XYZ file of C-alpha atoms in Angstrom:
776
model
C -13.799 -90.097 62.282
C -12.048 -86.357 61.186
C -13.764 -83.347 62.929
C -12.379 -81.030 60.004
C -13.848 -78.481 58.295
C -15.992 -77.112 55.978
C -14.818 -74.871 52.774
C -16.219 -71.122 53.888
C -19.268 -70.981 52.084
C -19.797 -67.023 52.074
C -16.330 -66.052 50.146
C -17.682 -62.035 50.646
C -18.105 -62.894 54.273
C -15.952 -60.248 56.637
C -14.078 -62.153 58.675
C -13.188 -60.278 61.734
C -8.931 -61.235 62.048
C -7.202 -58.712 59.872
C -3.646 -59.292 60.280
C -1.227 -60.611 62.803
C 1.569 -58.832 63.638
C 4.957 -60.639 65.383
C 8.124 -59.771 67.345
C 11.061 -61.910 67.797
C 13.404 -61.240 69.987
C 16.242 -64.125 70.086
C 19.329 -64.726 72.318
C 21.743 -67.795 71.495
C 19.509 -70.002 71.432
C 16.508 -69.220 73.267
C 13.302 -67.039 71.130
C 10.838 -64.467 72.867
C 8.116 -63.890 70.839
C 5.312 -61.525 70.638
C 2.080 -62.004 68.842
C -0.612 -59.659 68.402
C -4.165 -60.676 66.971
C -5.486 -57.112 65.413
C -10.147 -57.635 64.976
C -12.123 -55.079 64.037
C -16.166 -55.745 63.418
C -17.331 -55.035 60.115
C -20.442 -56.114 60.255
C -24.084 -54.540 62.386
C -23.740 -57.582 64.761
C -21.889 -58.296 68.152
C -19.945 -61.290 67.260
C -17.411 -64.085 69.131
C -15.038 -64.889 67.335
C -13.002 -67.938 66.987
C -9.452 -68.448 66.388
C -7.985 -72.199 66.032
C -3.787 -71.888 65.259
C -1.187 -74.242 65.957
C 1.670 -73.160 67.642
C 4.817 -75.440 68.560
C 4.338 -78.041 71.672
C 7.906 -76.112 72.812
C 6.417 -72.408 73.521
C 5.909 -71.234 76.972
C 2.552 -69.151 76.355
C 3.061 -66.510 80.224
C 1.277 -63.614 78.875
C -2.556 -62.888 77.341
C -3.574 -59.258 77.355
C -6.510 -57.118 75.325
C -6.115 -53.755 74.005
C -9.919 -52.354 73.396
C -10.674 -48.617 72.890
C -6.758 -47.099 74.501
C -7.598 -49.634 77.163
C -5.309 -52.138 78.149
C -7.297 -55.987 79.756
C -4.207 -58.231 81.188
C -5.846 -61.709 81.427
C -5.389 -64.275 84.429
C -4.457 -67.798 84.532
C -6.734 -69.429 86.076
C -8.129 -73.005 85.903
C -9.313 -74.249 82.876
C -13.108 -75.476 83.408
C -13.038 -71.688 86.510
C -12.302 -69.717 83.419
C -14.729 -71.182 81.158
C -17.440 -71.155 83.513
C -16.161 -66.965 84.276
C -16.199 -66.407 80.172
C -19.597 -68.307 79.796
C -20.959 -65.729 82.845
C -19.499 -62.211 81.246
C -20.916 -63.210 77.956
C -24.492 -63.353 79.305
C -24.132 -60.292 81.322
C -23.223 -58.346 77.901
C -19.428 -57.841 79.006
C -16.275 -58.082 76.566
C -15.041 -61.589 77.578
C -11.399 -63.140 76.123
C -10.702 -66.350 76.817
C -7.227 -68.160 75.300
C -7.095 -71.812 76.676
C -4.627 -75.388 75.049
C -6.255 -77.438 73.297
C -7.884 -80.735 75.078
C -6.129 -83.563 73.033
C -3.060 -82.075 72.086
C -0.183 -78.918 73.438
C 0.123 -77.593 70.123
C -3.114 -76.648 69.341
C -4.730 -73.237 70.711
C -7.846 -71.417 70.507
C -8.598 -68.232 71.000
C -12.355 -66.186 71.833
C -13.143 -63.018 71.175
C -16.655 -62.411 73.118
C -18.950 -59.550 72.205
C -17.086 -57.719 70.019
C -19.615 -54.627 68.817
C -20.250 -53.342 65.582
C -17.160 -50.608 64.133
C -14.945 -51.847 67.288
C -11.478 -53.443 67.594
C -9.252 -54.784 69.857
C -6.107 -56.163 69.665
C -5.063 -59.541 71.410
C -1.238 -59.784 71.805
C 0.153 -63.359 73.976
C 3.867 -63.446 74.401
C 5.816 -66.809 75.240
C 9.367 -68.016 75.072
C 10.877 -71.303 73.533
C 14.171 -73.146 73.237
C 15.114 -73.382 69.420
C 16.042 -76.815 68.489
C 20.050 -77.360 66.443
C 19.970 -78.747 62.749
C 22.442 -80.830 61.421
C 24.546 -78.320 59.889
C 24.318 -76.106 62.954
C 21.615 -73.316 62.087
C 18.858 -73.027 64.733
C 15.670 -73.152 63.963
C 12.528 -70.718 64.804
C 8.668 -71.570 63.144
C 6.433 -69.861 63.429
C 3.651 -72.307 62.335
C 0.466 -71.004 60.042
C -1.265 -74.280 58.828
C -3.214 -76.690 61.202
C -4.056 -79.917 59.451
C -7.263 -81.106 60.184
C -6.959 -83.708 63.243
C -8.381 -86.932 64.244
C -10.345 -88.512 67.191
C -9.466 -91.677 67.907
C -12.399 -94.455 66.815
C -15.384 -94.682 69.678
C -14.134 -91.433 71.390
C -15.136 -87.808 72.045
C -13.368 -84.778 73.071
C -14.596 -81.563 74.368
C -11.832 -80.523 72.365
C -11.612 -76.708 70.514
C -10.409 -78.546 66.885
C -14.452 -80.199 66.800
C -15.228 -75.929 65.985
C -16.745 -76.324 61.813
C -13.391 -73.910 61.330
C -13.852 -72.966 57.540
C -10.595 -73.302 55.624
C -9.896 -71.510 52.520
C -7.278 -72.655 49.611
C -3.723 -70.797 51.212
C -4.337 -67.763 47.861
C -7.559 -66.603 49.358
C -6.242 -66.239 52.954
C -8.288 -62.982 53.906
C -5.493 -61.682 56.714
C -1.918 -61.032 56.937
C 1.214 -61.236 59.271
C 4.589 -58.807 59.846
C 6.737 -59.899 61.488
C 10.209 -58.655 62.981
C 13.444 -60.018 64.539
C 16.495 -58.948 66.166
C 18.869 -61.760 66.994
C 21.592 -60.969 69.083
C 24.949 -63.916 69.942
C 28.127 -63.444 71.457
C 29.099 -65.954 68.691
C 28.477 -63.853 65.585
C 25.214 -64.015 63.313
C 26.748 -65.202 60.048
C 23.837 -65.013 58.440
C 19.798 -65.710 58.034
C 17.605 -68.163 55.832
C 14.149 -68.176 55.270
C 11.514 -70.223 53.071
C 9.328 -66.957 53.003
C 10.818 -63.221 51.325
C 12.665 -61.194 54.150
C 14.128 -57.826 54.019
C 17.704 -57.726 53.880
C 19.884 -58.712 56.929
C 20.857 -55.389 58.738
C 23.833 -55.823 61.537
C 23.044 -53.265 64.572
C 26.823 -53.979 65.886
C 29.071 -53.489 64.048
C 30.884 -57.099 65.713
C 28.307 -58.370 63.878
C 26.876 -60.031 67.512
C 23.031 -58.875 66.922
C 21.403 -57.992 63.333
C 17.120 -56.999 62.420
C 15.028 -58.975 59.581
C 11.943 -58.873 58.464
C 9.147 -60.450 56.519
C 8.976 -58.338 53.263
C 5.089 -55.810 52.655
C 2.485 -57.907 52.000
C 3.335 -61.675 53.698
C 0.391 -63.769 53.789
C 0.344 -65.944 56.350
C -0.741 -69.197 54.139
C 2.155 -71.042 54.920
C 4.962 -71.967 58.563
C 7.239 -69.194 58.921
C 10.507 -70.780 59.082
C 14.089 -68.637 59.617
C 17.448 -70.362 60.363
C 19.647 -68.420 61.741
C 23.649 -69.394 61.520
C 25.996 -68.280 64.350
C 29.566 -67.597 63.188
C 30.770 -69.883 66.018
C 30.110 -73.668 67.032
C 28.113 -73.248 69.980
C 30.263 -74.081 73.242
C 28.864 -74.938 76.535
C 27.374 -72.078 78.144
C 25.611 -71.365 81.895
C 22.873 -68.665 82.640
C 22.026 -67.634 85.985
C 18.497 -65.646 86.356
C 16.942 -63.163 88.545
C 14.412 -64.470 90.660
C 11.506 -63.065 90.750
C 10.864 -60.293 93.447
C 7.900 -60.399 96.324
C 7.754 -64.621 95.792
C 8.803 -67.218 98.699
C 12.254 -68.441 99.162
C 12.286 -72.067 97.816
C 9.558 -71.404 95.348
C 9.878 -72.271 91.904
C 10.083 -68.389 90.662
C 11.026 -67.231 93.845
C 14.010 -68.762 93.744
C 17.253 -67.761 91.216
C 16.932 -70.178 87.933
C 19.682 -71.956 86.028
C 20.137 -72.857 82.269
C 22.546 -74.995 81.317
C 23.591 -75.832 77.720
C 26.115 -78.660 76.594
C 27.058 -79.497 72.951
C 29.512 -82.544 73.327
C 31.683 -83.018 70.916
C 30.671 -86.159 69.686
C 32.826 -87.807 67.224
C 31.728 -89.041 63.681
C 32.802 -92.814 64.332
C 32.210 -95.315 61.417
C 29.064 -96.802 62.196
C 28.474 -100.430 63.707
C 26.556 -102.858 61.580
C 25.076 -103.520 65.310
C 22.179 -106.148 65.137
C 18.190 -104.870 65.766
C 14.784 -104.758 64.822
C 13.968 -102.127 63.028
C 10.343 -101.087 62.174
C 9.036 -98.447 60.278
C 5.500 -97.671 60.601
C 5.159 -95.534 58.017
C 1.209 -92.506 58.184
C -0.722 -93.750 55.226
C -3.954 -91.626 55.761
C -5.413 -89.493 53.025
C -3.389 -86.503 53.394
C -0.269 -88.083 52.837
C -1.748 -87.726 49.322
C -0.784 -83.837 49.456
C 2.714 -81.888 48.159
C 5.541 -82.137 50.904
C 4.816 -78.179 50.047
C 3.453 -75.366 48.480
C 6.671 -75.164 45.945
C 6.197 -76.082 42.679
C 6.013 -79.445 41.498
C 6.324 -80.855 45.288
C 6.722 -84.261 45.591
C 3.605 -85.853 46.649
C 4.060 -87.094 50.597
C 3.638 -90.663 50.127
C 6.156 -90.862 47.244
C 8.860 -89.770 49.068
C 7.383 -91.547 51.666
C 8.070 -94.577 49.468
C 12.166 -93.583 48.084
C 12.719 -93.199 51.571
C 11.352 -96.246 52.630
C 13.127 -98.086 49.101
C 16.626 -96.276 50.676
C 16.214 -97.379 54.407
C 15.670 -101.225 53.259
C 18.806 -100.462 51.436
C 20.817 -99.261 54.067
C 20.221 -101.793 57.024
C 22.801 -104.291 58.494
C 22.630 -107.520 57.916
C 21.549 -110.076 60.360
C 19.173 -107.404 61.378
C 15.276 -107.987 61.690
C 12.268 -105.697 60.259
C 9.480 -104.672 59.729
C 6.803 -102.494 57.562
C 3.658 -100.723 58.769
C 1.331 -99.021 57.186
C -1.391 -96.856 59.387
C -4.457 -94.916 58.709
C -7.901 -96.168 60.290
C -6.614 -99.495 59.964
C -3.189 -100.815 59.966
C -1.446 -103.667 57.870
C 2.343 -104.687 58.304
C 4.301 -106.677 55.696
C 5.360 -109.435 58.578
C 3.659 -111.260 60.727
C 6.783 -110.239 62.444
C 9.403 -108.390 62.001
C 11.790 -111.103 60.008
C 15.106 -111.412 59.770
C 17.567 -109.632 56.724
C 17.997 -111.129 53.556
C 17.994 -110.403 50.222
C 14.676 -112.408 49.847
C 12.715 -110.812 52.606
C 14.644 -107.451 51.121
C 12.776 -107.707 47.694
C 9.954 -108.996 49.334
C 10.189 -105.895 50.964
C 10.943 -103.286 48.418
C 8.325 -104.694 46.394
C 5.695 -103.908 49.059
C 6.693 -100.607 49.350
C 6.370 -99.759 45.619
C 2.618 -100.756 45.835
C 2.029 -98.306 48.856
C -1.211 -95.565 48.449
C -2.317 -93.212 50.964
C -5.586 -94.973 51.037
C -6.529 -95.693 54.767
C -7.998 -92.859 55.251
C -8.275 -91.276 58.637
C -4.215 -91.176 61.252
C -5.032 -93.524 64.238
C -1.869 -94.225 65.426
C -2.292 -95.720 69.161
C -3.497 -99.572 67.825
C -0.296 -100.578 65.692
C 1.943 -98.534 68.495
C 0.508 -101.449 70.744
C 0.235 -104.317 67.801
C 4.393 -103.432 67.913
C 4.870 -103.338 71.486
C 2.973 -106.393 72.803
C 5.233 -108.393 69.980
C 8.000 -110.535 71.193
C 11.265 -109.109 71.649
C 14.365 -110.937 69.358
C 17.161 -111.458 71.872
C 20.042 -109.056 70.833
C 18.819 -107.568 69.070
C 17.452 -104.059 70.621
C 13.449 -102.298 68.905
C 14.249 -98.717 66.726
C 10.795 -97.855 66.233
C 10.833 -95.470 63.217
C 7.380 -93.715 62.550
C 6.946 -91.083 59.533
C 3.307 -89.086 60.115
C 2.321 -85.607 59.288
C 0.775 -85.608 62.717
C -2.744 -85.183 62.473
C -4.141 -87.008 65.298
C -6.095 -86.060 68.160
C -5.001 -88.540 70.576
C -2.105 -87.118 71.299
C -1.678 -87.770 75.006
C -2.859 -91.493 74.853
C -0.284 -91.786 71.839
C 2.669 -90.314 74.506
C 1.270 -92.106 76.783
C 1.767 -95.794 75.209
C 5.118 -94.962 74.056
C 6.508 -93.923 77.152
C 5.210 -97.070 78.986
C 7.731 -99.098 76.630
C 10.699 -96.907 76.612
C 12.371 -99.424 78.175
C 12.852 -101.693 75.400
C 12.798 -99.584 72.416
C 13.518 -96.150 71.153
C 11.735 -93.863 68.882
C 12.452 -91.721 65.988
C 9.967 -89.530 64.993
C 9.069 -87.546 61.539
C 7.157 -85.266 61.289
C 6.189 -84.408 57.630
C 4.705 -81.107 55.241
C 3.668 -78.226 57.154
C 1.085 -78.731 59.962
C 2.973 -81.567 61.744
C 2.288 -82.453 65.557
C 4.610 -80.627 67.195
C 3.399 -82.119 70.267
C 3.053 -85.355 68.633
C 6.314 -85.652 66.826
C 8.772 -84.457 69.599
C 7.034 -85.751 72.897
C 7.227 -89.527 71.616
C 11.582 -88.853 70.397
C 11.794 -87.528 74.218
C 10.100 -89.775 76.359
C 11.510 -92.912 74.934
C 14.968 -91.650 74.174
C 14.982 -91.194 70.307
C 15.358 -87.697 68.287
C 12.552 -85.646 65.711
C 12.783 -83.856 62.333
C 10.748 -81.847 60.870
C 10.292 -81.834 57.055
C 8.982 -79.365 55.368
C 9.822 -76.797 52.251
C 12.994 -77.697 50.250
C 13.895 -80.701 52.766
C 13.801 -83.935 51.641
C 12.920 -86.958 53.866
C 15.275 -89.599 52.431
C 18.791 -87.184 53.888
C 16.629 -86.536 57.363
C 15.330 -90.542 57.288
C 18.958 -91.495 56.525
C 20.912 -89.694 58.981
C 18.102 -91.066 62.071
C 19.091 -94.572 60.969
C 22.613 -93.525 60.637
C 22.379 -91.561 64.366
C 20.655 -95.415 65.659
C 23.807 -97.415 64.394
C 26.383 -95.335 66.037
C 27.670 -95.204 69.507
C 26.131 -92.728 72.014
C 26.933 -91.036 74.763
C 25.121 -92.856 78.234
C 24.878 -92.728 82.055
C 24.420 -88.924 81.781
C 24.495 -87.157 84.842
C 25.367 -83.560 86.340
C 26.897 -82.994 89.275
C 27.762 -78.800 91.312
C 30.724 -77.200 93.054
C 29.223 -74.407 94.636
C 29.521 -71.981 97.705
C 28.513 -73.444 100.961
C 24.815 -72.768 101.613
C 24.223 -73.292 98.099
C 22.066 -75.866 96.623
C 20.690 -76.773 93.138
C 17.673 -78.466 92.455
C 17.418 -80.035 89.222
C 14.075 -79.589 87.636
C 14.516 -80.859 84.006
C 13.645 -84.611 83.975
C 16.487 -87.168 83.475
C 18.599 -87.595 80.247
C 19.152 -91.124 79.247
C 21.196 -90.502 76.063
C 22.997 -87.983 73.782
C 23.125 -89.031 70.279
C 25.500 -86.710 68.370
C 24.862 -83.243 67.219
C 22.381 -83.169 69.758
C 22.564 -80.244 72.308
C 21.444 -80.500 76.125
C 19.227 -78.468 77.697
C 19.078 -78.282 81.736
C 16.736 -76.404 84.217
C 17.745 -76.062 87.398
C 16.389 -74.005 90.960
C 19.158 -72.363 93.101
C 18.450 -72.618 96.671
C 19.756 -71.422 99.586
C 22.272 -68.007 100.140
C 23.602 -66.149 97.019
C 26.949 -65.031 97.482
C 28.764 -61.629 96.429
C 29.180 -60.714 93.204
C 32.648 -62.373 92.471
C 31.618 -66.009 93.161
C 32.000 -68.402 91.045
C 30.535 -72.188 90.476
C 31.350 -75.145 88.436
C 29.137 -77.053 86.664
C 30.369 -80.618 85.269
C 28.373 -82.773 82.513
C 29.664 -86.382 82.596
C 28.631 -89.560 80.579
C 30.690 -93.047 78.916
C 30.966 -93.249 74.643
C 31.941 -96.610 73.677
C 32.707 -97.782 77.505
C 35.594 -94.710 77.857
C 34.235 -92.025 80.546
C 34.164 -88.517 79.258
C 33.481 -84.605 81.351
C 32.764 -81.487 80.393
C 32.848 -78.970 83.579
C 31.749 -75.177 82.750
C 32.734 -72.121 85.056
C 30.128 -69.480 85.882
C 29.292 -66.451 87.197
C 26.536 -67.127 90.396
C 25.491 -63.831 90.038
C 21.486 -63.633 89.167
C 21.251 -61.328 86.144
C 17.280 -59.186 86.255
C 15.752 -60.523 82.889
C 12.181 -58.766 82.882
C 10.188 -61.696 80.979
C 11.671 -64.056 83.512
C 12.626 -66.016 80.680
C 14.635 -69.209 82.329
C 12.295 -69.659 85.040
C 9.510 -69.982 82.223
C 10.952 -72.230 80.533
C 11.731 -74.598 83.034
C 8.165 -74.354 83.802
C 7.299 -75.436 80.727
C 9.876 -78.197 81.333
C 8.150 -79.361 84.537
C 4.905 -78.897 83.015
C 6.175 -81.305 79.772
C 7.901 -83.446 82.166
C 3.846 -84.228 84.348
C 1.501 -82.562 81.826
C -0.391 -86.108 79.823
C -3.482 -84.387 78.739
C -7.029 -84.395 80.643
C -7.522 -88.312 80.374
C -3.359 -89.081 81.531
C -2.795 -87.430 84.081
C -2.908 -88.753 87.274
C -5.110 -86.553 89.828
C -1.443 -85.793 91.753
C -0.051 -85.290 88.444
C -2.887 -82.770 87.122
C -2.739 -81.027 90.709
C 1.456 -80.525 90.548
C 0.849 -78.744 86.867
C -1.958 -76.817 87.916
C 0.255 -75.117 90.956
C 3.344 -75.027 88.941
C 1.153 -73.665 85.721
C -0.406 -70.577 88.054
C 2.811 -69.713 89.773
C 5.239 -69.357 87.071
C 2.469 -68.205 84.586
C 2.876 -70.821 82.290
C -0.126 -72.051 80.241
C -1.101 -76.162 80.449
C -3.661 -77.931 79.391
C -5.268 -77.692 82.673
C -5.310 -73.348 82.609
C -6.422 -70.880 80.418
C -5.761 -66.872 80.279
C -9.319 -65.367 80.850
C -9.864 -61.821 80.228
C -13.079 -59.513 80.868
C -14.226 -56.109 79.679
C -17.009 -54.377 82.121
C -16.852 -51.336 80.964
C -18.647 -51.598 77.352
C -20.083 -47.893 75.874
C -23.225 -49.763 75.082
C -25.067 -53.048 76.359
C -25.288 -55.470 73.732
C -28.535 -55.933 71.498
C -29.898 -59.345 70.210
C -27.700 -62.414 70.789
C -24.971 -62.974 68.830
C -23.474 -64.456 65.962
C -20.700 -66.548 65.882
C -17.547 -66.197 63.449
C -14.627 -68.762 62.794
C -11.914 -67.306 61.370
C -10.791 -69.836 58.806
C -7.483 -71.027 58.599
C -5.251 -72.244 55.480
C -5.199 -75.525 54.278
C -2.814 -77.179 51.538
C -4.685 -77.960 48.445
C -4.824 -82.065 47.256
C -3.392 -80.608 44.027
C -1.437 -83.337 42.057
C 2.468 -83.302 42.093
C 4.725 -85.116 40.021
C 7.211 -87.910 42.230
C 11.444 -87.907 41.391
C 11.240 -88.840 38.045
C 13.553 -91.475 38.895
C 11.095 -92.407 41.930
C 8.741 -92.619 38.994
C 10.702 -95.119 36.719
C 11.469 -97.564 39.681
C 7.605 -97.945 40.275
C 7.296 -98.279 36.064
C 9.622 -100.635 35.702
C 7.878 -103.110 38.017
C 3.941 -102.417 37.366
C 3.270 -105.913 36.929
C 3.842 -106.019 40.643
C 0.173 -104.570 40.756
C -1.126 -107.604 39.894
C 0.389 -109.496 42.443
C -1.497 -109.525 45.796
C -0.912 -111.783 48.624
C 0.483 -114.857 47.102
C 3.616 -115.938 47.825
C 5.641 -112.550 47.651
C 8.852 -114.206 47.191
C 7.969 -116.503 44.689
C 7.275 -113.171 42.967
C 10.079 -111.562 43.500
C 12.208 -114.206 41.591
C 9.884 -114.713 39.024
C 9.952 -110.285 38.466
C 14.396 -110.482 38.680
C 14.620 -113.341 35.533
C 11.133 -111.972 33.353
C 11.026 -108.304 33.629
C 15.190 -107.688 33.984
C 15.174 -105.917 30.733
C 11.882 -104.097 30.860
C 13.390 -102.642 34.130
C 16.750 -101.751 32.894
C 14.876 -99.672 30.112
C 12.820 -98.251 31.860
C 15.570 -97.092 34.063
C 18.012 -95.968 31.249
C 14.802 -93.952 29.375
C 12.979 -92.249 32.158
C 15.745 -91.536 35.019
C 19.272 -90.396 31.928
C 20.853 -87.563 34.071
C 20.611 -89.403 37.519
C 21.605 -93.029 38.060
C 22.016 -92.626 41.872
C 18.241 -93.666 42.955
C 18.570 -96.827 40.002
C 21.943 -97.975 41.253
C 21.083 -97.660 45.229
C 17.793 -99.828 43.907
C 20.047 -102.267 41.974
C 22.091 -103.046 45.158
C 22.002 -106.770 47.371
C 20.986 -106.663 50.302
C 24.730 -108.026 51.669
C 26.076 -104.797 50.165
C 26.858 -105.971 46.327
C 25.848 -105.489 42.953
C 25.550 -107.817 40.630
C 27.401 -107.753 36.717
C 24.712 -107.424 34.317
C 22.986 -104.568 31.808
C 21.186 -102.021 34.860
C 24.605 -101.480 36.753
C 26.284 -101.612 32.613
C 23.651 -98.868 31.968
C 23.702 -96.413 35.368
C 27.491 -96.395 34.775
C 27.074 -95.614 31.039
C 29.390 -98.278 29.490
C 28.168 -101.139 27.225
C 28.152 -104.834 29.408
C 30.672 -106.377 27.150
C 33.025 -103.561 27.378
C 33.270 -103.469 31.103
C 33.326 -107.510 31.235
C 35.850 -107.346 29.031
C 37.611 -104.534 31.354
C 37.427 -107.144 34.901
C 40.667 -107.722 36.516
C 40.296 -111.157 36.343
C 44.764 -111.920 37.668
C 42.958 -110.206 40.984
C 39.431 -111.391 41.436
C 37.568 -113.946 39.569
C 34.307 -112.571 41.639
C 32.218 -110.753 38.835
C 30.562 -109.106 41.764
C 33.482 -107.840 43.034
C 34.461 -105.941 40.166
C 30.858 -104.332 39.237
C 30.485 -103.883 43.173
C 33.848 -101.413 43.121
C 32.752 -99.909 39.962
C 29.677 -98.910 41.511
C 31.348 -97.463 44.960
C 34.148 -96.009 42.628
C 30.712 -94.335 40.158
C 28.555 -92.728 44.020
C 32.083 -91.326 44.730
C 32.803 -89.451 41.557
C 29.242 -88.624 40.701
C 27.062 -88.402 43.651
C 29.074 -86.480 46.427
C 26.095 -83.800 46.543
C 23.598 -87.118 47.478
C 25.884 -88.734 49.609
C 24.439 -88.410 53.697
C 21.615 -90.349 51.498
C 24.357 -93.291 50.055
C 27.452 -93.489 52.586
C 25.677 -96.714 55.218
C 24.490 -98.813 51.527
C 28.490 -97.666 50.730
C 29.934 -98.428 54.064
C 27.558 -101.754 53.663
C 29.418 -102.926 50.359
C 33.330 -101.561 51.381
C 32.660 -103.605 54.253
C 31.565 -106.531 51.342
C 34.065 -105.860 49.375
C 36.958 -105.561 52.417
C 35.188 -109.761 53.189
C 35.511 -111.030 49.359
C 38.962 -108.681 47.604
C 40.965 -108.722 51.150
C 44.194 -106.989 49.606
C 43.607 -107.131 46.263
C 41.308 -104.069 46.883
C 43.752 -101.613 45.961
C 44.696 -102.881 42.510
C 41.353 -103.318 41.533
C 40.655 -99.884 42.411
C 42.878 -98.340 40.331
C 41.836 -100.830 37.401
C 38.102 -98.899 38.095
C 39.267 -95.492 38.313
C 41.129 -96.098 35.139
C 38.350 -98.063 33.432
C 35.524 -95.018 34.474
C 37.849 -92.289 33.974
C 37.604 -91.471 37.754
C 40.170 -90.265 40.262
C 38.748 -91.745 43.751
C 41.499 -92.626 46.147
C 41.691 -96.337 47.016
C 41.881 -95.565 51.233
C 38.949 -94.814 51.086
C 37.786 -98.872 50.533
C 40.202 -98.756 54.238
C 37.342 -100.075 56.204
């Protein structure tokens, strides 16, 4: 059941939170953030205000402080149970108190309590955190300041003491009563090329002549009504690097904060090899909860999430390799599978799956992913077909730690590739189920196309990866590097690898250097990459590397209140207290005992409203609508033999289908062409293909070079591939897998005649595609 929050009932009711100001400092690929929440009590009674907000799961929060009437009160990080007790005692004694904590159910949701905010008083609460920035496929660093917090769901039958149980009011985005200001300073030795954002920015200003530092800010009047995203493009490709940070003064040696800390970054250059059509079992787990019926973003005419998901599933189905196995699950409060067990990928099973995808709706209620995951993991393994699990969800679950634990427990038998859909997806869920299983995670927001990111990930799952990863150190005598990061199992192309280590022993003189070597194997070949670095630690007042290392350790051990063992809980508590980085078992507490006057009467509770994406209607892409419309007869098909229904459909409704495609998708034939492709990669020569090509079917048949090949499907498939290369290069990433499958099929059926057939196709379509692309 959803512990969602009701609409704000009194629109004229004052809101204690007035604005949020953020100072962002990005150095290379690490962000340091200082966020200040400005409160003012405009009512005539003392308030206790609650603000529930999202934050990226990788954020290491290390400072919380209050500025009250010019007096700074720095919070103390305590055991969460003690912090709660101290807060309640302070409130009962009439003191002002401030509490900051992670939610018990997820590491990416926080609650800020402001207790005894007196009439007319103002307070500024500041929290600081650091985080690694993920690398996008095009080389951009991505920073997101989350604003949208979707409703989160509890697992049926379970109760959690969650801050999300607060009846937090929600308002439409345009009615949010507080604003956001943000100033970002960026510095990199690689040179800053440009900065992009989904929000209006001031012009970027370079602070140095060599373009190694720059500053941007949000345009004035920005409401905190969406996730604020920055994409930072450096001028040079990321190269391996090592940074050594000085220990905290007065901390004992051989402790986490008392020794120098090292951050090692590798960005291996893995060649973009031809995708290997290896066998495998591919299971697609798709969110069908009610929230999937909302738009992908706030932007006008944004596609509904469920419609983008259906289009994505069809593209994935068309791109699978022959002889693999597959299945599709939909989940909400319950779950449904297309097949009782995974089935072999054939023309018949693909057609049946495509038909069923067209009928999918966001009609399964809440978001309970644990049960279908358990069903999948308990299914029989298929020898020679490793399990590859693709999870698509807007991340609205509260049993996050239970899900992560289940995926981790089964990590030896599968890899999980996860996708967070739309603003508000749980970064804790999406990142961790990929991290613990050796997969990758993606977030799809704003103008991102789900289809592009899903197909890119499928390609990754089919490619060779770097395995047998190890790190070795060459250091002076009496100095040792102790790894703090969890063991990495594989590296995919385009991934960056970050390790943390602790240097114990005697740090040598300033001129001394060390060397770290990354070793791994790629397609059976050994690869190594070395970096030489200075061993002289550098001072950082924020102790960024130490705190990121602590966060990495906490993420490895902290599996939530119900899932973490007593021993691991003790370790997490010690790491958290020593480093000052908040965890599931700690909270920041600040108490101001110097009130000007005692609090009169009981406190009035106020919850700060948060934005919600309205479920307004949105159009699916016109081409995809046509595909669905062309198969409207399928709405009548229920549980009888779907294979039989599909064959009947193919024989009796092809003309209707083709007519609908032509009338509704004029000017964009890529989706049409993909929909017409067979499982083996070929196309049939029929009216549907002719209309995509914009040709008369009889003319296509007349141009068929029968002296080279008699099979009309070969001619049709060559024409389809030539058309794609002529008209669809801007969407190549979405069709290159199925195009490779088509080329392999052509090679088998046309052989040495391929070059001549392609030349004929070029002349017929008035194209100039290089026949060399058909070479395997």
